[in-house]
XYZ file of C-alpha atoms in Angstrom:
369
model
C -40.066 -37.855 116.781
C -42.377 -39.521 114.283
C -44.517 -38.419 111.362
C -47.555 -38.860 113.598
C -46.337 -36.225 116.053
C -44.996 -33.325 113.952
C -47.294 -30.453 112.995
C -46.749 -27.007 111.518
C -48.759 -23.898 112.390
C -49.014 -20.891 110.075
C -50.499 -17.535 111.008
C -50.940 -14.171 109.311
C -53.018 -12.012 111.605
C -55.157 -8.895 111.538
C -52.070 -6.675 111.501
C -51.129 -8.185 108.073
C -47.451 -7.483 108.746
C -46.090 -10.959 108.122
C -46.354 -14.733 108.344
C -45.255 -16.719 111.394
C -44.498 -20.448 111.117
C -43.843 -22.966 113.889
C -42.796 -26.623 113.759
C -44.028 -28.484 116.837
C -43.653 -32.010 118.190
C -46.697 -33.446 119.979
C -45.047 -36.754 120.894
C -45.321 -36.281 124.649
C -48.866 -34.914 124.870
C -50.984 -32.075 123.575
C -48.400 -29.689 125.090
C -46.066 -29.302 122.111
C -42.319 -28.788 121.937
C -41.177 -26.122 119.471
C -38.575 -27.545 117.070
C -38.303 -24.602 114.704
C -39.829 -21.284 113.716
C -39.559 -18.545 111.111
C -41.202 -15.199 110.397
C -41.419 -13.659 106.924
C -42.605 -10.122 106.168
C -45.799 -9.691 104.210
C -44.988 -8.231 100.778
C -46.275 -4.670 100.627
C -48.511 -5.230 97.597
C -50.130 -8.304 99.167
C -50.662 -6.482 102.468
C -52.318 -3.581 100.676
C -54.542 -5.984 98.754
C -55.700 -7.727 101.931
C -56.466 -4.379 103.544
C -58.382 -3.288 100.436
C -60.384 -6.524 100.454
C -61.640 -5.661 103.927
C -63.928 -3.191 102.174
C -66.264 -3.580 99.157
C -64.519 -2.995 95.844
C -64.373 -3.981 92.161
C -63.598 -7.503 90.923
C -63.410 -8.877 94.455
C -63.735 -12.560 93.559
C -60.739 -12.678 91.224
C -58.645 -10.440 93.463
C -59.402 -12.612 96.503
C -58.506 -15.791 94.606
C -55.188 -14.341 93.447
C -54.419 -13.037 96.934
C -55.136 -16.509 98.341
C -52.674 -18.046 95.891
C -50.034 -15.452 96.780
C -50.518 -16.133 100.485
C -50.205 -19.892 99.919
C -46.914 -19.309 98.093
C -45.666 -17.224 101.044
C -46.860 -19.901 103.471
C -45.017 -22.546 101.416
C -41.846 -20.447 101.357
C -41.945 -20.105 105.149
C -42.701 -23.808 105.647
C -39.928 -25.132 103.435
C -37.317 -22.695 104.762
C -38.190 -23.608 108.342
C -38.044 -27.344 107.651
C -34.664 -27.012 105.933
C -33.306 -25.059 108.897
C -34.627 -27.685 111.327
C -33.302 -30.606 109.286
C -36.793 -32.074 108.876
C -38.206 -33.421 105.615
C -41.774 -32.627 104.517
C -42.613 -36.351 104.619
C -41.929 -36.319 108.369
C -44.714 -33.781 109.034
C -48.273 -34.989 109.650
C -50.081 -31.766 108.705
C -49.978 -27.987 108.443
C -52.562 -25.860 110.237
C -53.067 -22.713 108.135
C -55.479 -20.026 109.245
C -55.518 -17.781 106.163
C -56.171 -14.029 106.167
C -59.472 -12.810 107.583
C -61.008 -10.090 105.408
C -64.669 -10.220 106.468
C -66.175 -11.435 109.734
C -69.934 -11.290 110.241
C -71.087 -14.346 112.207
C -74.449 -12.700 112.908
C -75.121 -13.018 109.187
C -73.734 -16.558 109.165
C -70.343 -16.104 107.552
C -66.663 -15.427 108.108
C -64.124 -15.211 105.266
C -60.477 -16.195 105.484
C -58.585 -15.862 102.206
C -56.378 -18.889 101.651
C -55.480 -21.550 99.111
C -54.898 -24.709 101.155
C -54.906 -27.033 98.153
C -52.108 -25.014 96.569
C -50.193 -25.029 99.877
C -50.496 -28.829 100.050
C -49.277 -29.064 96.464
C -46.278 -26.788 97.032
C -45.135 -28.448 100.275
C -46.154 -32.080 99.856
C -47.777 -31.902 103.301
C -51.465 -32.280 104.196
C -53.096 -28.960 105.106
C -55.867 -28.358 107.615
C -57.619 -25.019 107.112
C -61.039 -23.329 107.285
C -61.093 -23.465 111.079
C -63.914 -20.984 111.690
C -66.805 -22.039 109.465
C -67.883 -25.183 111.373
C -68.422 -23.180 114.545
C -70.299 -20.479 112.616
C -72.486 -23.208 111.091
C -73.347 -24.214 114.671
C -74.432 -20.585 115.238
C -71.245 -19.595 116.982
C -68.992 -16.576 116.510
C -66.240 -18.654 114.913
C -63.859 -16.731 117.177
C -61.746 -16.625 119.140
C -60.252 -19.951 118.066
C -57.462 -20.317 120.589
C -58.990 -20.714 124.108
C -58.903 -24.532 123.988
C -55.212 -24.305 123.059
C -54.547 -21.754 125.803
C -56.144 -24.155 128.276
C -53.924 -26.991 127.065
C -50.639 -25.148 127.630
C -51.277 -22.282 130.066
C -53.667 -23.696 132.674
C -52.711 -23.176 136.305
C -54.163 -23.807 139.751
C -54.932 -20.098 140.172
C -57.340 -18.101 137.969
C -55.362 -16.935 134.975
C -56.091 -14.991 131.794
C -54.252 -15.309 128.498
C -54.325 -12.086 126.481
C -53.450 -12.030 122.791
C -52.590 -8.585 121.434
C -52.649 -8.829 117.651
C -54.612 -6.410 115.507
C -57.580 -7.289 117.726
C -57.298 -8.195 121.406
C -58.791 -11.441 122.642
C -58.715 -12.923 126.102
C -59.028 -16.470 127.417
C -60.208 -16.851 131.017
C -58.969 -19.982 132.743
C -60.220 -21.040 136.149
C -61.376 -24.348 137.587
C -64.755 -23.037 138.756
C -65.988 -21.514 135.485
C -64.093 -23.589 132.923
C -62.741 -22.144 129.670
C -64.140 -18.829 128.465
C -62.872 -16.422 125.852
C -63.872 -13.470 123.691
C -62.550 -10.446 121.821
C -62.191 -7.282 123.881
C -61.720 -4.776 121.034
C -58.791 -3.220 119.188
C -55.242 -4.084 120.214
C -52.784 -2.808 117.590
C -55.084 -2.114 114.660
C -55.939 1.510 115.502
C -52.459 2.218 116.872
C -50.879 1.033 113.623
C -53.316 2.970 111.446
C -52.734 6.228 113.287
C -48.940 6.049 113.541
C -48.701 5.107 109.857
C -50.936 7.995 108.789
C -49.001 10.533 110.849
C -45.381 9.315 110.681
C -45.178 6.737 107.878
C -44.059 4.025 110.307
C -45.984 0.758 110.190
C -46.135 0.502 113.985
C -45.171 2.442 117.124
C -42.065 0.571 118.317
C -42.120 0.197 122.111
C -44.898 2.801 122.242
C -42.161 5.427 121.875
C -44.286 7.872 119.870
C -47.227 7.463 122.237
C -44.863 8.188 125.121
C -44.251 11.694 123.725
C -47.935 12.514 124.236
C -50.466 12.288 127.035
C -53.674 10.349 126.852
C -56.918 12.308 126.988
C -59.430 10.944 129.528
C -62.194 12.830 127.698
C -61.315 11.340 124.306
C -60.966 7.876 125.837
C -64.396 8.185 127.424
C -65.854 9.286 124.086
C -64.253 6.439 122.107
C -65.601 3.851 124.548
C -69.016 5.438 125.033
C -69.668 5.996 121.321
C -69.181 2.333 120.381
C -72.029 -0.011 121.450
C -69.895 -3.116 120.739
C -67.847 -2.525 123.884
C -70.956 -2.900 126.054
C -71.978 -6.250 124.526
C -71.717 -9.280 126.774
C -69.675 -12.295 125.597
C -69.640 -14.304 123.453
C -68.485 -11.671 120.981
C -65.868 -11.168 118.300
C -64.814 -8.357 115.995
C -62.257 -7.275 113.395
C -61.405 -4.670 110.792
C -65.040 -4.744 109.658
C -65.693 -2.510 112.679
C -62.414 -1.113 113.997
C -60.857 0.549 110.965
C -59.700 3.936 109.636
C -63.266 5.078 109.043
C -64.259 4.213 112.613
C -61.330 6.186 113.997
C -61.549 9.292 111.814
C -65.316 9.526 112.218
C -64.991 9.621 115.989
C -62.125 12.080 115.960
C -64.202 14.382 113.755
C -67.211 13.997 116.044
C -65.012 14.742 119.062
C -64.206 17.961 117.226
C -62.217 20.889 118.541
C -61.634 19.104 121.822
C -59.371 16.572 120.074
C -55.772 16.322 121.274
C -52.565 16.445 119.237
C -51.350 13.537 117.136
C -49.139 12.015 119.845
C -51.878 12.514 122.419
C -54.294 10.613 120.183
C -51.740 7.785 119.891
C -51.370 7.694 123.667
C -55.154 7.628 124.009
C -55.500 4.755 121.524
C -52.878 2.835 123.489
C -54.874 3.516 126.640
C -58.064 2.437 124.836
C -56.577 -1.028 124.263
C -55.463 -1.366 127.872
C -58.701 0.078 129.264
C -61.041 -2.200 127.297
C -58.936 -5.264 128.161
C -58.931 -4.366 131.854
C -62.664 -3.651 131.894
C -63.404 -6.964 130.190
C -61.310 -9.007 132.622
C -62.641 -7.144 135.663
C -66.212 -7.648 134.483
C -65.962 -11.313 133.559
C -63.206 -12.701 135.800
C -62.538 -10.350 138.735
C -60.584 -13.037 140.624
C -57.905 -13.284 137.913
C -54.484 -13.424 139.570
C -52.246 -13.356 136.516
C -52.452 -12.217 132.893
C -50.173 -13.923 130.352
C -49.676 -11.670 127.322
C -48.759 -12.770 123.801
C -48.885 -11.340 120.281
C -47.024 -8.372 118.839
C -48.542 -5.999 121.391
C -46.641 -7.787 124.150
C -43.478 -6.188 122.728
C -44.930 -2.683 123.169
C -43.458 -1.563 126.488
C -45.818 1.386 126.768
C -48.875 -0.792 126.266
C -47.582 -3.341 128.768
C -47.106 -0.542 131.331
C -50.660 0.662 130.736
C -51.978 -2.869 131.191
C -50.087 -3.365 134.433
C -51.385 -0.058 135.790
C -55.010 -0.904 135.012
C -55.192 -4.649 135.691
C -55.618 -5.937 139.221
C -53.300 -8.853 138.411
C -49.692 -9.642 137.665
C -48.890 -9.120 133.969
C -46.104 -11.008 132.195
C -45.284 -12.196 128.649
C -45.839 -15.764 127.487
C -42.105 -16.056 126.883
C -41.742 -16.332 130.669
C -43.573 -19.671 130.316
C -41.418 -20.883 127.435
C -43.513 -19.753 124.442
C -42.215 -16.655 122.584
C -44.910 -13.978 122.381
C -44.868 -13.798 118.578
C -45.170 -17.577 118.133
C -48.195 -18.326 120.324
C -50.781 -17.933 117.562
C -48.818 -19.953 115.014
C -48.313 -22.646 117.643
C -52.046 -22.546 118.281
C -52.708 -23.520 114.665
C -50.272 -26.403 114.884
C -52.278 -27.483 117.944
C -55.590 -26.991 116.112
C -54.313 -29.188 113.280
C -53.331 -31.812 115.864
C -56.778 -31.482 117.476
C -58.515 -31.958 114.107
C -56.515 -35.106 113.378
C -57.354 -36.548 116.800
C -61.052 -35.636 116.743
C -60.574 -33.232 119.635
C -63.337 -30.622 119.793
C -61.739 -27.159 119.938
C -64.935 -25.257 119.090
C -66.353 -24.468 122.535
C -69.904 -23.135 123.069
C -68.829 -21.313 126.250
C -66.413 -19.314 124.085
C -68.253 -18.792 120.803
C -71.907 -19.235 121.743
C -72.319 -22.169 119.322
C -75.066 -24.693 119.882
C -72.639 -27.608 120.234
C -68.953 -28.477 120.538
C -67.278 -28.957 117.174
C -64.106 -30.348 115.641
C -62.649 -27.449 113.680
C -61.046 -27.405 110.249
C -61.123 -29.167 106.899
C -58.283 -31.382 105.613
C -56.613 -31.196 102.209
C -54.440 -34.310 101.686
C -50.942 -33.913 100.258
């Protein structure tokens, strides 16, 4: 391994539950070997601040700057602990790919905001940082999301039509087949509504294994209402979304509108789980009906109830990315190591077929150590 081949990927996703870090070696090709990884929980106060910054509030500029610094410190802590565990020195690493925390996403208005402090991260680690991955695609009139289809193509391509499904806070799918090339888009909520509801009703931050949902029954009528009342679901790709749309207000407003017909708390959880599976299945059936296999990654891949719902609704074999050698919770962090590698090598990862941009683009901006 050489300094030219080692990259780190850092990811804190829509669920805001923690930071994942991966150390990868790209010596052989653009298919990396994982040399180390670590996950750190998001401090409660920082998580609450990020969630608050998803909505308009007082003194946003200062609060966002301080939150970015706090995230960079957490990123640095994860990076240095992982390197020490792997026996690798910072000087041996070419660059860190750091996504930051998305708090606003409105590409139709020409912007997307990821809170981060890459210069501080470079200072704390002594490693160059590549960040700001979305804005170049948005400048080219793209969605700026999803970012990972080019990476999915690099490591998960197969001779048969295959989809790669990431179940973070938001669900996004990459469609891989030789005839139509690389396509990808967000399908709607994955864990974001599930986590909001279970936390409000039980105090738990997530529904482990879908156990709480399993004590209820999903309501076909409520599911139909949730899908039919949201025009975003009917939009054709390219499209992307986030907490700007799918949030507590979205959920409670629809439950109130559904009125006396609403089910019990566990039934609502089961219905939200079914909503994720249903919108994913509808998206894949509509855009890639010949898909033979769906590779699932992200925290939602650990939800056994959600995985059962997906298998029952998808006309394809469903299995976790760990079956292909990439742990489900490390795929996104590994993607940002790959995106850093792609930036350094001038490889265009911003794809018009995915984001709707007017041209292919090299993504990211580099902050030297």
